[in-house]
Amino acid sequence: MENNNNAGMAEQTEVQLVAFKLHNEEYGVNIDFVQEIKRLTDITRVPFTSEFFKGVMNLRGSVLPVIDLKKRLGLQEAPYTDDTRIVIVRVDETSIGMIVDAVTEVLTIDNDHIDTPKVISDGSDSRSEGMKFVSGVGNLENRLVIMLNLNEIIGSTGEVK
């Protein structure tokens, strides 16, 4: 039996993204993966986990892992503010909360305005390694939105699975 989800996605001419800020850059994830957006709440730290893994939170009686997306992407830390949010996403059978600086809006980007990321290498593997987290770059007039690959962000974290 064929997977009907892939057949329907091939016909889409645009993508809807939940856009958010990490520092001064705008990022986005496909809205189909976003379950909800919550204000920052109490997170219980779990010992002996990666630095980007902030801990777990209670979501309506379920334990949900939470990561700091800036740390996961190798970006500089910044203090949390009143605009800080937890974007709860679900990929396959895994749900996770991602801490972002601020959620800005829902965007619709035409597929013709999405470029695949190009890697400029300086000889080290760290730059190309980080590019696996990026699925594309959306161009909206004078705005660029970095589209994240949630399969890589969630899938390659042993503690989160």
Coordinates of N, CA and C in Angstrom, one line a residue:
M1 N 0.8 -1.2 0.0 CA 0.0 0.0 0.0 C 0.9 1.2 0.0
E2 N 0.6 2.2 -0.8 CA 1.4 3.4 -0.9 C 1.1 4.4 0.2
N3 N 2.0 5.2 0.5 CA 1.9 6.2 1.5 C 1.2 7.4 0.9
N4 N 0.0 7.7 1.3 CA -0.8 8.8 0.7 C -0.3 10.1 1.1
N5 N 0.4 10.2 2.3 CA 0.9 11.5 2.8 C 1.9 12.1 1.8
N6 N 2.8 11.2 1.3 CA 3.8 11.7 0.3 C 3.1 12.2 -1.0
A7 N 2.1 11.5 -1.4 CA 1.5 11.8 -2.7 C 0.8 13.2 -2.6
G8 N 0.2 13.5 -1.5 CA -0.5 14.8 -1.3 C 0.5 15.9 -1.1
M9 N 1.7 15.6 -0.5 CA 2.7 16.7 -0.3 C 3.3 17.1 -1.6
A10 N 3.5 16.2 -2.5 CA 4.1 16.5 -3.8 C 3.3 17.5 -4.6
E11 N 2.0 17.6 -4.4 CA 1.2 18.5 -5.1 C 1.1 19.9 -4.5
Q12 N 1.6 20.1 -3.3 CA 1.5 21.4 -2.6 C 2.4 22.4 -3.3
T13 N 1.9 23.6 -3.5 CA 2.7 24.6 -4.1 C 3.2 25.7 -3.1
E14 N 2.8 25.5 -1.9 CA 3.2 26.4 -0.8 C 3.3 25.7 0.5
V15 N 4.0 26.3 1.4 CA 4.3 25.7 2.7 C 3.9 26.8 3.8
Q16 N 3.2 26.3 4.8 CA 2.9 27.1 6.0 C 3.8 26.8 7.1
L17 N 4.4 27.9 7.6 CA 5.4 27.8 8.7 C 5.0 28.6 9.9
V18 N 5.3 28.0 11.1 CA 5.3 28.8 12.3 C 6.6 29.5 12.4
A19 N 6.6 30.8 12.4 CA 7.9 31.5 12.4 C 8.2 32.0 13.8
F20 N 9.5 32.0 14.2 CA 10.0 32.4 15.5 C 11.3 33.0 15.4
K21 N 11.7 33.7 16.4 CA 13.0 34.3 16.5 C 14.0 33.5 17.4
L22 N 15.2 33.5 16.9 CA 16.4 33.0 17.8 C 17.4 34.1 17.6
H23 N 17.6 34.9 18.6 CA 18.4 36.2 18.5 C 17.7 37.1 17.5
N24 N 18.4 37.6 16.5 CA 17.7 38.5 15.5 C 17.4 37.8 14.2
E25 N 17.5 36.5 14.2 CA 17.2 35.7 12.9 C 15.8 35.1 13.0
E26 N 15.2 35.0 11.9 CA 13.9 34.3 11.8 C 14.0 32.9 11.3
Y27 N 13.4 32.0 12.0 CA 13.4 30.6 11.7 C 11.9 30.1 11.6
G28 N 11.7 29.0 11.0 CA 10.4 28.5 10.8 C 10.4 26.9 10.8
V29 N 9.3 26.4 11.2 CA 9.0 24.9 11.1 C 7.6 24.8 10.5
N30 N 7.5 23.7 9.7 CA 6.2 23.4 9.1 C 5.1 23.3 10.1
I31 N 4.0 24.0 9.8 CA 2.9 24.1 10.8 C 2.3 22.7 11.1
D32 N 2.4 21.8 10.1 CA 1.9 20.4 10.3 C 2.5 19.7 11.5
F33 N 3.7 20.1 11.9 CA 4.4 19.4 13.0 C 4.1 20.1 14.4
V34 N 3.6 21.3 14.4 CA 3.4 22.1 15.6 C 2.1 21.7 16.3
Q35 N 2.2 21.3 17.5 CA 1.0 20.9 18.3 C 0.4 22.1 19.0
E36 N 1.3 22.9 19.7 CA 0.9 24.1 20.4 C 2.1 24.9 20.8
I37 N 1.8 26.1 21.3 CA 2.8 27.1 21.7 C 2.4 27.5 23.1
K38 N 3.4 27.4 24.0 CA 3.2 27.7 25.4 C 4.1 28.7 25.9
R39 N 3.7 29.5 26.9 CA 4.6 30.3 27.6 C 5.6 29.5 28.4
L40 N 6.8 30.1 28.7 CA 7.8 29.4 29.4 C 7.3 29.0 30.8
T41 N 7.5 27.7 31.2 CA 6.9 27.2 32.4 C 8.1 26.5 33.2
D42 N 7.7 25.9 34.3 CA 8.7 25.2 35.1 C 9.2 24.0 34.3
I43 N 10.6 23.8 34.2 CA 11.2 22.7 33.6 C 12.1 22.0 34.6
T44 N 11.9 20.7 34.7 CA 12.7 19.9 35.7 C 14.0 19.4 35.0
R45 N 15.1 19.8 35.5 CA 16.4 19.4 34.9 C 16.6 17.9 35.1
V46 N 17.2 17.3 34.1 CA 17.5 15.8 34.2 C 19.0 15.8 34.2
P47 N 19.6 15.1 35.2 CA 21.1 15.1 35.3 C 21.7 14.2 34.2
F48 N 23.0 14.5 33.9 CA 23.8 13.8 32.9 C 23.2 13.8 31.5
T49 N 22.7 14.9 31.1 CA 22.1 15.0 29.7 C 22.9 16.1 29.0
S50 N 22.7 16.2 27.7 CA 23.4 17.2 26.9 C 23.0 18.6 27.4
E51 N 23.9 19.5 27.1 CA 23.7 20.9 27.5 C 22.4 21.5 26.9
F52 N 22.1 21.2 25.7 CA 20.9 21.7 25.0 C 19.6 21.2 25.6
F53 N 19.7 20.0 26.2 CA 18.5 19.3 26.8 C 18.2 20.0 28.1
K54 N 17.2 20.8 28.2 CA 16.9 21.6 29.4 C 16.2 20.8 30.4
G55 N 15.5 19.7 30.1 CA 14.8 18.9 31.1 C 13.5 18.4 30.6
V56 N 12.6 18.2 31.5 CA 11.2 17.8 31.2 C 10.2 18.7 31.8
M57 N 9.0 18.7 31.2 CA 7.9 19.5 31.8 C 6.7 18.7 31.8
N58 N 5.7 19.1 32.6 CA 4.4 18.4 32.6 C 3.5 19.1 31.7
L59 N 3.0 18.3 30.7 CA 2.0 18.8 29.7 C 0.7 18.0 29.9
R60 N -0.2 18.5 30.6 CA -1.5 17.8 30.9 C -1.3 16.4 31.3
G61 N -0.4 16.2 32.3 CA -0.2 14.9 32.8 C 0.8 14.0 32.1
S62 N 1.3 14.5 31.0 CA 2.4 13.7 30.3 C 3.7 14.4 30.5
V63 N 4.8 13.6 30.5 CA 6.1 14.2 30.7 C 6.7 14.5 29.3
L64 N 7.1 15.7 29.0 CA 7.5 16.2 27.7 C 9.0 16.7 27.8
P65 N 9.9 16.1 27.0 CA 11.3 16.6 27.0 C 11.3 18.0 26.4
V66 N 12.2 18.8 26.9 CA 12.4 20.2 26.4 C 13.8 20.5 26.1
I67 N 14.0 21.1 24.9 CA 15.4 21.5 24.5 C 15.5 23.0 24.3
D68 N 16.6 23.6 24.5 CA 16.9 25.0 24.2 C 17.4 25.0 22.7
L69 N 16.5 25.5 21.8 CA 16.8 25.4 20.4 C 18.1 26.1 20.0
K70 N 18.4 27.3 20.7 CA 19.6 28.0 20.4 C 20.8 27.1 20.7
K71 N 20.8 26.5 21.8 CA 22.0 25.6 22.2 C 22.0 24.4 21.2
R72 N 20.9 23.9 20.8 CA 20.9 22.8 19.9 C 21.5 23.1 18.5
L73 N 21.3 24.4 18.1 CA 21.8 24.8 16.8 C 23.2 25.5 17.0
G74 N 23.7 25.5 18.2 CA 25.1 26.0 18.3 C 25.1 27.5 18.4
L75 N 24.0 28.1 18.7 CA 24.0 29.6 18.8 C 24.3 30.1 20.2
Q76 N 24.7 31.3 20.3 CA 25.0 31.9 21.6 C 23.8 32.0 22.5
E77 N 24.0 31.8 23.8 CA 22.9 31.8 24.7 C 22.4 33.3 24.9
A78 N 21.2 33.4 25.4 CA 20.7 34.7 25.7 C 19.7 34.5 26.9
P79 N 19.5 35.4 27.8 CA 18.5 35.2 28.8 C 17.1 35.1 28.3
Y80 N 16.3 34.4 29.0 CA 14.9 34.2 28.6 C 14.1 35.5 29.0
T81 N 13.1 35.9 28.2 CA 12.3 37.1 28.4 C 10.8 36.7 28.5
D82 N 10.0 37.7 28.6 CA 8.6 37.5 28.6 C 8.0 37.0 27.3
D83 N 8.8 37.2 26.2 CA 8.5 36.7 24.9 C 8.9 35.3 24.6
T84 N 9.7 34.7 25.5 CA 10.2 33.4 25.3 C 9.0 32.4 25.3
R85 N 9.1 31.4 24.4 CA 8.0 30.5 24.2 C 8.5 29.1 24.1
I86 N 7.7 28.1 24.4 CA 8.0 26.7 24.1 C 7.1 26.3 22.9
V87 N 7.7 25.9 21.8 CA 7.0 25.4 20.7 C 7.0 23.9 20.8
I88 N 5.8 23.3 20.9 CA 5.7 21.9 21.1 C 5.4 21.3 19.7
V89 N 6.4 20.4 19.3 CA 6.3 19.8 17.9 C 6.2 18.3 18.1
R90 N 5.6 17.7 17.1 CA 5.6 16.2 17.0 C 6.0 15.7 15.7
V91 N 7.0 14.8 15.7 CA 7.6 14.2 14.5 C 7.5 12.7 14.7
D92 N 6.8 12.0 13.8 CA 6.5 10.6 14.0 C 5.9 10.4 15.3
E93 N 6.5 9.6 16.2 CA 5.9 9.3 17.5 C 6.5 10.1 18.6
T94 N 7.4 11.1 18.3 CA 8.1 11.9 19.3 C 7.6 13.3 19.4
S95 N 7.2 13.7 20.6 CA 6.8 15.1 20.9 C 7.9 15.7 21.7
I96 N 8.2 17.0 21.5 CA 9.3 17.6 22.2 C 8.9 19.1 22.3
G97 N 9.4 19.8 23.3 CA 9.2 21.2 23.4 C 10.6 21.9 23.1
M98 N 10.5 22.9 22.3 CA 11.7 23.7 21.9 C 11.5 25.1 22.4
I99 N 12.5 25.6 23.1 CA 12.5 26.9 23.7 C 13.0 27.9 22.6
V100 N 12.2 28.9 22.3 CA 12.6 29.9 21.3 C 12.4 31.3 21.9
D101 N 13.1 32.3 21.3 CA 13.0 33.6 21.9 C 11.7 34.3 21.8
A102 N 11.0 34.1 20.7 CA 9.6 34.7 20.5 C 9.0 34.0 19.2
V103 N 7.7 33.7 19.3 CA 7.0 33.3 18.1 C 6.4 34.5 17.5
T104 N 6.6 34.6 16.2 CA 6.2 35.9 15.5 C 4.9 35.7 14.7
E105 N 4.8 34.7 13.9 CA 3.6 34.6 13.1 C 3.5 33.3 12.3
V106 N 2.4 33.0 11.6 CA 2.3 31.9 10.7 C 2.5 32.5 9.3
L107 N 3.4 31.9 8.6 CA 3.8 32.4 7.2 C 3.4 31.4 6.2
T108 N 3.0 31.9 5.0 CA 2.8 31.0 3.9 C 3.9 31.4 2.8
I109 N 4.7 30.4 2.4 CA 5.8 30.7 1.5 C 5.5 29.8 0.3
D110 N 5.6 30.4 -0.9 CA 5.4 29.6 -2.2 C 6.7 28.8 -2.4
N111 N 6.5 27.6 -2.8 CA 7.7 26.7 -3.0 C 8.7 27.3 -4.0
D112 N 8.3 28.1 -4.9 CA 9.3 28.8 -5.8 C 10.2 29.7 -5.1
H113 N 9.8 30.1 -3.8 CA 10.6 31.1 -3.1 C 11.4 30.4 -1.9
I114 N 11.6 29.1 -2.1 CA 12.4 28.3 -1.1 C 13.6 27.8 -1.8
D115 N 14.8 28.1 -1.2 CA 16.0 27.6 -1.8 C 16.6 26.6 -0.8
T116 N 17.3 25.6 -1.4 CA 18.0 24.6 -0.5 C 19.3 25.3 0.0
P117 N 19.7 24.9 1.2 CA 20.9 25.6 1.7 C 22.1 25.1 1.0
K118 N 23.0 26.1 0.9 CA 24.3 25.8 0.2 C 25.4 25.8 1.3
V119 N 26.3 24.9 1.3 CA 27.3 24.8 2.4 C 28.6 25.4 1.8
I120 N 29.1 26.4 2.6 CA 30.4 27.0 2.3 C 31.4 26.4 3.3
S121 N 32.3 25.6 2.9 CA 33.1 24.9 3.9 C 34.4 25.6 4.1
D122 N 34.9 25.6 5.4 CA 36.2 26.2 5.8 C 37.2 25.1 6.1
G123 N 36.8 23.8 5.6 CA 37.7 22.7 5.9 C 37.3 21.9 7.1
S124 N 36.5 22.4 8.0 CA 36.1 21.7 9.1 C 34.7 21.1 8.9
D125 N 34.4 20.0 9.6 CA 33.1 19.4 9.4 C 32.0 20.1 10.1
S126 N 32.3 20.9 11.1 CA 31.3 21.5 11.9 C 30.2 22.3 11.2
R127 N 30.7 23.1 10.2 CA 29.8 23.9 9.4 C 28.8 23.0 8.6
S128 N 29.3 22.0 7.9 CA 28.4 21.2 7.1 C 27.6 20.3 8.1
E129 N 28.1 19.9 9.2 CA 27.3 19.2 10.2 C 26.1 20.0 10.7
G130 N 26.3 21.3 10.9 CA 25.2 22.1 11.4 C 24.1 22.3 10.3
M131 N 24.5 22.2 9.0 CA 23.6 22.4 7.9 C 22.5 21.3 7.8
K132 N 22.8 20.2 8.5 CA 21.8 19.1 8.4 C 20.5 19.5 9.1
F133 N 20.6 20.5 10.0 CA 19.4 21.0 10.7 C 18.6 22.0 9.9
V134 N 19.1 22.4 8.7 CA 18.4 23.4 7.9 C 17.8 22.6 6.6
S135 N 16.5 22.8 6.4 CA 15.9 22.1 5.2 C 15.8 23.1 4.0
G136 N 15.8 24.4 4.3 CA 15.7 25.4 3.2 C 15.7 26.8 3.8
V137 N 15.7 27.7 2.9 CA 15.6 29.1 3.2 C 14.5 29.8 2.4
G138 N 13.5 30.3 3.1 CA 12.4 30.9 2.5 C 12.7 32.4 2.2
N139 N 12.3 32.9 1.1 CA 12.5 34.3 0.7 C 11.2 35.0 0.6
L140 N 10.8 35.9 1.5 CA 9.6 36.6 1.5 C 10.0 38.1 1.3
E141 N 9.9 38.6 0.1 CA 10.2 40.0 -0.2 C 11.6 40.3 0.4
N142 N 11.7 41.1 1.5 CA 13.0 41.4 2.0 C 13.3 40.6 3.3
R143 N 12.6 39.5 3.5 CA 12.9 38.7 4.7 C 13.3 37.3 4.3
L144 N 14.3 36.8 5.0 CA 14.7 35.4 4.9 C 14.3 34.6 6.1
V145 N 13.7 33.4 5.9 CA 13.3 32.6 7.0 C 14.0 31.2 6.8
I146 N 14.8 30.9 7.9 CA 15.6 29.6 7.9 C 14.6 28.5 8.3
M147 N 14.4 27.6 7.4 CA 13.5 26.5 7.6 C 14.2 25.3 8.2
L148 N 13.7 24.9 9.4 CA 14.4 23.8 10.1 C 14.0 22.4 9.8
N149 N 14.9 21.5 9.8 CA 14.6 20.1 9.6 C 14.4 19.4 11.0
L150 N 13.2 19.3 11.4 CA 12.9 18.7 12.7 C 13.3 17.3 12.8
N151 N 13.3 16.5 11.7 CA 13.7 15.1 11.8 C 15.2 15.0 12.4
E152 N 16.0 15.9 11.9 CA 17.4 16.0 12.3 C 17.5 16.5 13.8
I153 N 16.8 17.6 14.0 CA 16.9 18.2 15.3 C 16.4 17.3 16.4
I154 N 15.4 16.6 16.2 CA 14.8 15.7 17.2 C 15.4 14.3 17.1
G155 N 15.6 13.8 15.8 CA 16.0 12.4 15.6 C 17.4 12.1 16.0
S156 N 18.3 13.1 16.0 CA 19.7 12.7 16.4 C 20.0 13.1 17.8
T157 N 19.0 13.2 18.7 CA 19.3 13.5 20.1 C 18.9 12.2 20.9
G158 N 19.9 11.5 21.3 CA 19.7 10.2 22.0 C 18.9 10.4 23.2
E159 N 19.0 11.5 24.0 CA 18.3 11.7 25.2 C 16.8 12.0 25.0
V160 N 16.5 12.5 23.8 CA 15.1 13.0 23.5 C 14.2 11.8 23.1
K161 N 14.7 10.8 22.4 CA 13.9 9.7 21.9 C 13.3 8.9 22.9

